[in-house]
PDB file of C-alpha atoms in Angstrom:
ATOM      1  CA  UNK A  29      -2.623  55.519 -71.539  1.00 77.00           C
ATOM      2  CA  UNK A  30      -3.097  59.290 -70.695  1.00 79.00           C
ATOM      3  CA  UNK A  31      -5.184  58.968 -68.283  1.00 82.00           C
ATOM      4  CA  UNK A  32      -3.611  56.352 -66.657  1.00 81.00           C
ATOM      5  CA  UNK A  33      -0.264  57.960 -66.493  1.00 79.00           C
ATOM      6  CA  UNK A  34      -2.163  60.812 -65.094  1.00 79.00           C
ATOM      7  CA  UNK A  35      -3.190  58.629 -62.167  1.00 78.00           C
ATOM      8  CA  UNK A  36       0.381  57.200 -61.598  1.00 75.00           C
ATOM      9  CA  UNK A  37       1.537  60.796 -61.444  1.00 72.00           C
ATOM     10  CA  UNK A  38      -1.076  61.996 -59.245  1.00 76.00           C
ATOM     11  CA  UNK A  39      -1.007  58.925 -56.829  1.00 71.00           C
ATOM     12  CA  UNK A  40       3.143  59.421 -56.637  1.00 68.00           C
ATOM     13  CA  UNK A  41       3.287  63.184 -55.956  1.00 64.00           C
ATOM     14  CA  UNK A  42      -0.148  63.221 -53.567  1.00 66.00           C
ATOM     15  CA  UNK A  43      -0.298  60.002 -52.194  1.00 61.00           C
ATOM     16  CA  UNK A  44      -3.730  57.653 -52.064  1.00 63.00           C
ATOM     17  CA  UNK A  45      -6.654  59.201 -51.183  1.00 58.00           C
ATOM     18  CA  UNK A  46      -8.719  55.612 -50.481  1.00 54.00           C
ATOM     19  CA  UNK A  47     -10.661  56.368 -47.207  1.00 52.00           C
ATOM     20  CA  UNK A  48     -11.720  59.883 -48.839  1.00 48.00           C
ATOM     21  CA  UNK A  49     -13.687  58.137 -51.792  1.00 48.00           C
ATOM     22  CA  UNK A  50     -17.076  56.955 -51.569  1.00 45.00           C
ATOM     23  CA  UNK A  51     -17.821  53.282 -52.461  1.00 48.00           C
ATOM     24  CA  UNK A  52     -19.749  52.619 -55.176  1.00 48.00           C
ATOM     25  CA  UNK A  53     -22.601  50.153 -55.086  1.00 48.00           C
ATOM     26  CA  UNK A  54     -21.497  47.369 -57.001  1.00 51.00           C
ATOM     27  CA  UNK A  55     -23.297  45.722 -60.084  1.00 50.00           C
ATOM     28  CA  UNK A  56     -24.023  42.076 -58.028  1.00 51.00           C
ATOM     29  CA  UNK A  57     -25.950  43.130 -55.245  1.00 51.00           C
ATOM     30  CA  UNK A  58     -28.201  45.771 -57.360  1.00 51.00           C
ATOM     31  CA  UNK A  59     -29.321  43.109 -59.619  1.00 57.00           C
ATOM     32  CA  UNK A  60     -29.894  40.527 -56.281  1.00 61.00           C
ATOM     33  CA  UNK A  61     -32.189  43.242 -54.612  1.00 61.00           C
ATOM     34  CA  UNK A  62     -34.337  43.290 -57.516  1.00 66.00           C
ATOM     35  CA  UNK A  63     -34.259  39.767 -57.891  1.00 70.00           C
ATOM     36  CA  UNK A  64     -35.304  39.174 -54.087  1.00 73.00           C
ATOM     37  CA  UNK A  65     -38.280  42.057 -54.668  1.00 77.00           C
ATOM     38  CA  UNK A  66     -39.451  40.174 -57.787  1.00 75.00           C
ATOM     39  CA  UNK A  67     -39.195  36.754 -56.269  1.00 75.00           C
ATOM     40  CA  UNK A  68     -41.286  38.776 -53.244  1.00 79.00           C
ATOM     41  CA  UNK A  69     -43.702  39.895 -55.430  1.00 80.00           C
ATOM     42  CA  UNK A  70     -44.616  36.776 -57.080  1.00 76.00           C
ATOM     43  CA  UNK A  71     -44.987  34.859 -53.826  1.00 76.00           C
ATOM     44  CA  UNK A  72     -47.019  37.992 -52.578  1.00 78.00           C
ATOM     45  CA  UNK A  73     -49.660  36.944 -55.682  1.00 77.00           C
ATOM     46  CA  UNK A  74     -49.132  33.371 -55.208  1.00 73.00           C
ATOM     47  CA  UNK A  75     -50.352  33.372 -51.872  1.00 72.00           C
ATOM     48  CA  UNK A  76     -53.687  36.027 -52.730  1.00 76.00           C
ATOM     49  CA  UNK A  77     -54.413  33.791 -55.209  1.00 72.00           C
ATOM     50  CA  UNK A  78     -54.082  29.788 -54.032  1.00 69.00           C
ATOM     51  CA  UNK A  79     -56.159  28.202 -51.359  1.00 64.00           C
ATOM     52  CA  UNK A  80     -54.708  28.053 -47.414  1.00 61.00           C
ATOM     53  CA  UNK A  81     -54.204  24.503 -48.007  1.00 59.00           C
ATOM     54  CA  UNK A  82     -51.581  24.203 -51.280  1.00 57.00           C
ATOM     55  CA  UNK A  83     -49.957  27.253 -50.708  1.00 57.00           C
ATOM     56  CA  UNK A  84     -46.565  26.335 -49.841  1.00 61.00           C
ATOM     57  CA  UNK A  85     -46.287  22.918 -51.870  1.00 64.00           C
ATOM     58  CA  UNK A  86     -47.517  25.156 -54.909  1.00 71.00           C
ATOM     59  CA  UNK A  87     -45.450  28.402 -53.846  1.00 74.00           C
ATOM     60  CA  UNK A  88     -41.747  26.475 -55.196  1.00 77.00           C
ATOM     61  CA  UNK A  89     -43.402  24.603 -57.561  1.00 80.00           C
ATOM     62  CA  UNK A  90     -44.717  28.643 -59.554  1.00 79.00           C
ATOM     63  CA  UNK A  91     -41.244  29.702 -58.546  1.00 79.00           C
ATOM     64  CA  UNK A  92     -38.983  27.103 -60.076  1.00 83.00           C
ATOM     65  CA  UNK A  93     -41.209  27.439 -63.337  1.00 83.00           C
ATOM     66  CA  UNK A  94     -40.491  31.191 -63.006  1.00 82.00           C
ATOM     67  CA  UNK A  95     -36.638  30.062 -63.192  1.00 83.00           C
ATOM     68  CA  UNK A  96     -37.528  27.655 -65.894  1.00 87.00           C
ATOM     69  CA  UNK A  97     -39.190  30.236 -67.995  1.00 85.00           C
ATOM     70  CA  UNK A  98     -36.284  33.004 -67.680  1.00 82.00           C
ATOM     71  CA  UNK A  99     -33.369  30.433 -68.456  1.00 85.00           C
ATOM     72  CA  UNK A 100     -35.721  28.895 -71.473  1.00 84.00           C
ATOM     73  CA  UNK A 101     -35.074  32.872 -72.831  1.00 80.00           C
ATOM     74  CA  UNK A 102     -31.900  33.190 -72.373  1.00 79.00           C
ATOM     75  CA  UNK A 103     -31.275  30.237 -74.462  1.00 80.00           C
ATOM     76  CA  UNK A 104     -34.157  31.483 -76.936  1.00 80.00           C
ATOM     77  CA  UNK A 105     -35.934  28.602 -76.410  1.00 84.00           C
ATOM     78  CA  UNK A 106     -39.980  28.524 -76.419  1.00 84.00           C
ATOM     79  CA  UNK A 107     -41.284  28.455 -73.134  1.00 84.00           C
ATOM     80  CA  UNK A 108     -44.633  26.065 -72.709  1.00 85.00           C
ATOM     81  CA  UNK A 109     -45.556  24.127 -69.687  1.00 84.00           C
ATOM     82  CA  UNK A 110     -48.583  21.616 -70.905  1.00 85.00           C
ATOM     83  CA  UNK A 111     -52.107  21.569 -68.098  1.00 84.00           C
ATOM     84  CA  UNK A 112     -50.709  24.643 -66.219  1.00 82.00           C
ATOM     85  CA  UNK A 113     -53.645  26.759 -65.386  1.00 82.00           C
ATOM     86  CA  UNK A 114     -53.526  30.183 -67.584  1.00 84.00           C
ATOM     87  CA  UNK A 115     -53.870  32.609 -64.152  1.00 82.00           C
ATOM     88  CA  UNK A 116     -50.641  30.925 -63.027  1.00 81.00           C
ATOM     89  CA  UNK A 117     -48.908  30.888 -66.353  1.00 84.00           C
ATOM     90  CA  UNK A 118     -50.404  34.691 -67.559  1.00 85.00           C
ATOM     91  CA  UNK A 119     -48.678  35.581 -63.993  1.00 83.00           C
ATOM     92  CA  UNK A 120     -45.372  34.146 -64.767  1.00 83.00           C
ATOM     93  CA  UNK A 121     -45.139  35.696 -68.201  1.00 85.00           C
ATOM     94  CA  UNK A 122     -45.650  38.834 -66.282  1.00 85.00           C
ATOM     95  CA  UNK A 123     -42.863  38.364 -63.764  1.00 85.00           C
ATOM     96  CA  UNK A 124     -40.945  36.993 -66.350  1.00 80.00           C
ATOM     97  CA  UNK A 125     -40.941  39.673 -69.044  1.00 85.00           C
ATOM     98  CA  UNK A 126     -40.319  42.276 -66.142  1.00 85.00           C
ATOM     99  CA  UNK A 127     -36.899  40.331 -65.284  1.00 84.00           C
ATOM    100  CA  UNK A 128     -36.427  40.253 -69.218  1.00 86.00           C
ATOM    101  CA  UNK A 129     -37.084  43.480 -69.488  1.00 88.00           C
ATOM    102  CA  UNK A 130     -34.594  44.494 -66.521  1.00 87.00           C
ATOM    103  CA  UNK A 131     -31.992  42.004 -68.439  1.00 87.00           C
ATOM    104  CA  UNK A 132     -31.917  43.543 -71.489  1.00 91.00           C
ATOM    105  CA  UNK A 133     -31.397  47.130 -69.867  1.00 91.00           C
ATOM    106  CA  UNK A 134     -28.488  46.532 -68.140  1.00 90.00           C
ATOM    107  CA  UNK A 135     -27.199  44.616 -70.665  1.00 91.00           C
ATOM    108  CA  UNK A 136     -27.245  47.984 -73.117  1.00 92.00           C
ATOM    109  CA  UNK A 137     -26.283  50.616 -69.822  1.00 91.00           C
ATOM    110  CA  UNK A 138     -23.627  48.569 -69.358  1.00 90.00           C
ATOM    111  CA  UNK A 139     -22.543  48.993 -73.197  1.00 91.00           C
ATOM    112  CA  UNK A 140     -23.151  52.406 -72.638  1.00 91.00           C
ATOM    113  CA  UNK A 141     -20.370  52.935 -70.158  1.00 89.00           C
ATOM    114  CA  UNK A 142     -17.979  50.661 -72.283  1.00 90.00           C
ATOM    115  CA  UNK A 143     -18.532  52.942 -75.187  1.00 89.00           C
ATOM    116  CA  UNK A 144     -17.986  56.017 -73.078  1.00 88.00           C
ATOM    117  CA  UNK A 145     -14.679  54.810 -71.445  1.00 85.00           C
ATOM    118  CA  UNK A 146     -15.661  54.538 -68.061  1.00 80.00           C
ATOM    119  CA  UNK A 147     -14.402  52.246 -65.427  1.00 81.00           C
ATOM    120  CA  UNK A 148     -15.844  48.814 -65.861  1.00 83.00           C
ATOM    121  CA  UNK A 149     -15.122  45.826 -64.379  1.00 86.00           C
ATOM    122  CA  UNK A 150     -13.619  42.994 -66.375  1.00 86.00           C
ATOM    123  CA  UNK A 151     -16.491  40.477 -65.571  1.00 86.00           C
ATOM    124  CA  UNK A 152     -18.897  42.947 -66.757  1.00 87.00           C
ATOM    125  CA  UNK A 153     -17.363  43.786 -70.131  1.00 89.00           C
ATOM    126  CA  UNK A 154     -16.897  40.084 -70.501  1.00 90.00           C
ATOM    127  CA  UNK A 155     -20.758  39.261 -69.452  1.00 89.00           C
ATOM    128  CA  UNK A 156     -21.907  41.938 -71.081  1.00 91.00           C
ATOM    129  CA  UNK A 157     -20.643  40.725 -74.691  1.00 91.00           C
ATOM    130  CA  UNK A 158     -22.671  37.265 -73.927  1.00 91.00           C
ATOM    131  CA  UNK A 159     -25.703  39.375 -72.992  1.00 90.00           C
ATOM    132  CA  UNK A 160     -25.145  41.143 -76.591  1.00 93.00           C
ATOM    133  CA  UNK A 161     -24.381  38.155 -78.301  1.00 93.00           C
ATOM    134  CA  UNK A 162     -27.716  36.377 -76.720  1.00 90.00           C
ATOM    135  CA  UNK A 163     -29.883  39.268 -77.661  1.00 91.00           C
ATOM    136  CA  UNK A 164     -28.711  39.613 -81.379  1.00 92.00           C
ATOM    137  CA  UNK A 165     -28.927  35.633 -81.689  1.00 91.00           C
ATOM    138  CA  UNK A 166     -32.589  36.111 -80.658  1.00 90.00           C
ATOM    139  CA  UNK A 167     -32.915  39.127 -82.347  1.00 92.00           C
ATOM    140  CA  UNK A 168     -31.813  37.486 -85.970  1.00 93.00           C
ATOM    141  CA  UNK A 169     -33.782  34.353 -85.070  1.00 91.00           C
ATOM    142  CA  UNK A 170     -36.907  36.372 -85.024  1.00 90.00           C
ATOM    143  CA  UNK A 171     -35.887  38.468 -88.347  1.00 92.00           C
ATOM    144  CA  UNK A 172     -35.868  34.751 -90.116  1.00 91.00           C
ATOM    145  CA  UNK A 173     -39.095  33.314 -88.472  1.00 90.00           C
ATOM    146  CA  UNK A 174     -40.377  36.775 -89.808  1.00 91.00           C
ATOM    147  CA  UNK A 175     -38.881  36.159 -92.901  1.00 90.00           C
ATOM    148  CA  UNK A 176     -40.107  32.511 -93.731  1.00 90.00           C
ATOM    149  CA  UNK A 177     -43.631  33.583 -91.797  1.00 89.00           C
ATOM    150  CA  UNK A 178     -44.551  36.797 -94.072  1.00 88.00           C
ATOM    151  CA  UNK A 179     -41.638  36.483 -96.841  1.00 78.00           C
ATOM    152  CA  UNK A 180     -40.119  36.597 -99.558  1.00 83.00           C
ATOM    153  CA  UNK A 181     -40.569  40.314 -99.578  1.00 85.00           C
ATOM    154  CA  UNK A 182     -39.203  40.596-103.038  1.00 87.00           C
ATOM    155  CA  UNK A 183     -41.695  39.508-105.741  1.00 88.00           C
ATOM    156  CA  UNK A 184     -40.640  37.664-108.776  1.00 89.00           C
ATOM    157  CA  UNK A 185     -40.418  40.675-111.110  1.00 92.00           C
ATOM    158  CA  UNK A 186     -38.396  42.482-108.988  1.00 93.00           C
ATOM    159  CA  UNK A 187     -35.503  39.716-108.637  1.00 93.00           C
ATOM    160  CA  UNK A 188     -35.434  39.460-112.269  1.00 95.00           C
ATOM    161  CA  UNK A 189     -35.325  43.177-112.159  1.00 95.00           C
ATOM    162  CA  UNK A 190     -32.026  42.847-109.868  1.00 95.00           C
ATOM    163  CA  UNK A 191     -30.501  39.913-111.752  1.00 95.00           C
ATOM    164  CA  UNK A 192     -31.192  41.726-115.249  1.00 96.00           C
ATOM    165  CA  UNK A 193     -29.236  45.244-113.851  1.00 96.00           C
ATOM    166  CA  UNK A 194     -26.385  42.929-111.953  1.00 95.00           C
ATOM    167  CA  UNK A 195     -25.426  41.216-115.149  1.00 93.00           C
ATOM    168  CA  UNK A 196     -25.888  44.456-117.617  1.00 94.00           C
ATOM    169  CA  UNK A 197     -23.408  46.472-115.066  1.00 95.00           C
ATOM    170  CA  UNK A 198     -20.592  43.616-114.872  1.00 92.00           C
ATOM    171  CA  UNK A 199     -20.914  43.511-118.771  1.00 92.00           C
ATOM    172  CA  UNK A 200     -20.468  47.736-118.963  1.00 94.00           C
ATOM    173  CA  UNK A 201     -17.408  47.047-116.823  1.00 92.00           C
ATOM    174  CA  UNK A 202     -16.150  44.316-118.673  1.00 89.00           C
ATOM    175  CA  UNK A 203     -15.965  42.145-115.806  1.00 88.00           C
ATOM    176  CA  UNK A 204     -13.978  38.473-115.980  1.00 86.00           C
ATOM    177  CA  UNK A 205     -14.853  35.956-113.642  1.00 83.00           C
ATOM    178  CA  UNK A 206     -12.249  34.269-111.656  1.00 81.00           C
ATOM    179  CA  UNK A 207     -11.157  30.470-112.944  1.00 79.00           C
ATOM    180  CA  UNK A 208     -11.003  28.318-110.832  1.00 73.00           C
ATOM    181  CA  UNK A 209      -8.179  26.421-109.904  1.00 67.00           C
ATOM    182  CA  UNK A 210      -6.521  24.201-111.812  1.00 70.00           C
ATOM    183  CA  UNK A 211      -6.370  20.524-111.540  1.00 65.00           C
ATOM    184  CA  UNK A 212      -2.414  20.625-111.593  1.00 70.00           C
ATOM    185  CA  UNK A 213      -2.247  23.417-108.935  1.00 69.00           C
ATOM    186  CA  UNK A 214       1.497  23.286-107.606  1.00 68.00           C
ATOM    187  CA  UNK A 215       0.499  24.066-104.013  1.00 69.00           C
ATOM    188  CA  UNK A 216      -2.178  21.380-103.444  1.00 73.00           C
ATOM    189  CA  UNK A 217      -0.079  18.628-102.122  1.00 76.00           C
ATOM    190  CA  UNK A 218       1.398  20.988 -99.560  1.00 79.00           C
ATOM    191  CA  UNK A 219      -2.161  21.832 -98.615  1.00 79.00           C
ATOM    192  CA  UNK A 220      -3.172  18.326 -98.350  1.00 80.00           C
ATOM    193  CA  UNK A 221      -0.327  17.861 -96.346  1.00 82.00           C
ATOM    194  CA  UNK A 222      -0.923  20.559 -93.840  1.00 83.00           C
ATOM    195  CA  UNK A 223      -4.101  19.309 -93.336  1.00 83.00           C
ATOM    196  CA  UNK A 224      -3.288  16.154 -92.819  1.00 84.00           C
ATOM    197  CA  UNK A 225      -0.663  17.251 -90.255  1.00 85.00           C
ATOM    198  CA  UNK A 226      -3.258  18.819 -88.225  1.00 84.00           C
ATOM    199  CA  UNK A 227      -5.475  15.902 -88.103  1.00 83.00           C
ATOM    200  CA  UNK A 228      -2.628  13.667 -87.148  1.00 82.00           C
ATOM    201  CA  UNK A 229      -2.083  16.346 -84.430  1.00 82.00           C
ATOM    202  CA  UNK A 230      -5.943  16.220 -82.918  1.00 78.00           C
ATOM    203  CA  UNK A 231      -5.560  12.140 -82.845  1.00 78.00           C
ATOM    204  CA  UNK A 232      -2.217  12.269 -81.296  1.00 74.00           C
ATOM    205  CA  UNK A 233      -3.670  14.062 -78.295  1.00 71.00           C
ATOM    206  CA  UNK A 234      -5.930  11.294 -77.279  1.00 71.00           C
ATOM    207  CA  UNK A 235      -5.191   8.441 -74.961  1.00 70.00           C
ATOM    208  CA  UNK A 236      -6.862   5.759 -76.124  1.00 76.00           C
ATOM    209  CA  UNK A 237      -7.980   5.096 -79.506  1.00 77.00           C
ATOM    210  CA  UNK A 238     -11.391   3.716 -80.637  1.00 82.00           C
ATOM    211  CA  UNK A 239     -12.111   1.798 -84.094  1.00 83.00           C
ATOM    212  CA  UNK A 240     -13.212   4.572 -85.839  1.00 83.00           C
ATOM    213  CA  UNK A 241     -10.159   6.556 -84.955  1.00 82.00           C
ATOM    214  CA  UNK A 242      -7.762   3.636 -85.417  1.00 83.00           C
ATOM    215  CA  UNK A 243      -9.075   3.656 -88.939  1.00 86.00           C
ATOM    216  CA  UNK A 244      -9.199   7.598 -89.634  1.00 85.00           C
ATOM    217  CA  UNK A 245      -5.497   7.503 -88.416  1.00 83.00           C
ATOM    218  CA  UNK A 246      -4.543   4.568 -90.929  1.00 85.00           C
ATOM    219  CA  UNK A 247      -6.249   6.553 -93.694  1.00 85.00           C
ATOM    220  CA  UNK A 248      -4.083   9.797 -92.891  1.00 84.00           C
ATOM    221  CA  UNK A 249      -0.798   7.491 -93.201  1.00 83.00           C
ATOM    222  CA  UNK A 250      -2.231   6.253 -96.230  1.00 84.00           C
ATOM    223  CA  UNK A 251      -2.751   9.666 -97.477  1.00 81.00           C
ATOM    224  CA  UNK A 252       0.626  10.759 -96.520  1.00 77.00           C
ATOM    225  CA  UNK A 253       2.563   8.224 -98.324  1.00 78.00           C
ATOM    226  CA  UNK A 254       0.263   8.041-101.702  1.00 74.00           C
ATOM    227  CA  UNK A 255      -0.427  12.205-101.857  1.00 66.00           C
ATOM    228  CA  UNK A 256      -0.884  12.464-105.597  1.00 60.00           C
ATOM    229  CA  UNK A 257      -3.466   9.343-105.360  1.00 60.00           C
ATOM    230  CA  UNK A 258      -5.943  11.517-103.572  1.00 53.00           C
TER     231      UNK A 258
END
């Protein structure tokens, strides 16, 4: 709010200064240079390494399988093409964990500047969560392969250990655990109902009805006119 009343202040008492600024080089077209070097680098390779013959029918094929491989990681996704020869392959896992690499660095400069208040564009804070998001998904699927791989890492003894100490500290505190509720709770049919309501709601929306729903909706009348029979 400061600052921005600062600019509103400055920008009424000195007027815009828009031709004096320099522009900025945006996010987009940084990220496509790179993309058209690395795409230029691994047709550069393609074409040392195939024969004069298949180099152009094979050229799209390496390239769309470089695409392939890159969207299979963003959706954390193994990555296996069966009979491709390993030169090729080894050569796309090398372009591919460069672009990864790349990924994942803007993806935490861009946090960066978030965290530091600079001026970011809205598409870029809002991309920049689902880059987040993607890496810690991948992140914590890797933790549990890990875990089920090489785990558990806490023996036998020491969970009895744990246990043992838990239960001796909530009996020092003379800790009560919470009942639970009641059979003849007083707020359950308005529950029921509310719920109810909101299913009513998501069937009411649709057009046409199928059998299935026909039947779920006869069951919610049901339910509303015998509540105490549930």
């Amino acid at each position: 709010m400061e600052r921005w009343l600062g600019n509103l202040l400055a920008r009424q008492f000195e007027g815009r200064h828009s031709k004096a600024q320099a522009k900025n080089v945006t996010k987009q077209p940084v990220e496509s240079h790179f993309d058209l070097e690395l795409r230029a680098s691994v047709m550069h390779d393609i074409l040392d390494m195939m024969p004069q013959g298949v180099k152009q029918n094979k050229s799209r094929v390496i390239l769309s399988h470089l695409s392939e491989a890159f969207r299979y990681r963003k959706a954390n996704i193994p990555w296996k093409v069966p009979g491709m020869p390993a030169p090729i392959e080894n050569m796309i896992l090398r372009y591919f964990k460069a672009k990864a690499d790349r990924w994942t660095n803007i993806a935490h400069y861009n946090r960066e500047r978030i965290k530091r208040g600079g001026t970011v564009d809205k598409t870029v804070v809002t991309k920049n969560l689902g880059r987040l998001t993607r890496l810690w998904l991948k992140a914590e699927e890797e933790r549990q392969h890990n875990y089920l791989k090489d785990g558990p890492y806490v023996s036998a003894e020491e969970a009895v250990a744990i246990y043992t100490t838990t239960v001796h500290w909530l009996e020092s505190r003379k800790f009560t655990p919470i009942p639970f509720p009641p059979l003849s709770y007083k707020h359950d049919t308005k529950l029921l109902i509310l719920a109810l309501e909101r299913l009513k709601e998501g069937l009411g929306l649709q057009i046409r009805l199928n059998s299935a729903a026909r039947e779920e909706l006869g069951l919610i009348e049901q339910a509303y006119d015998n509540p105490p029979k549930l």
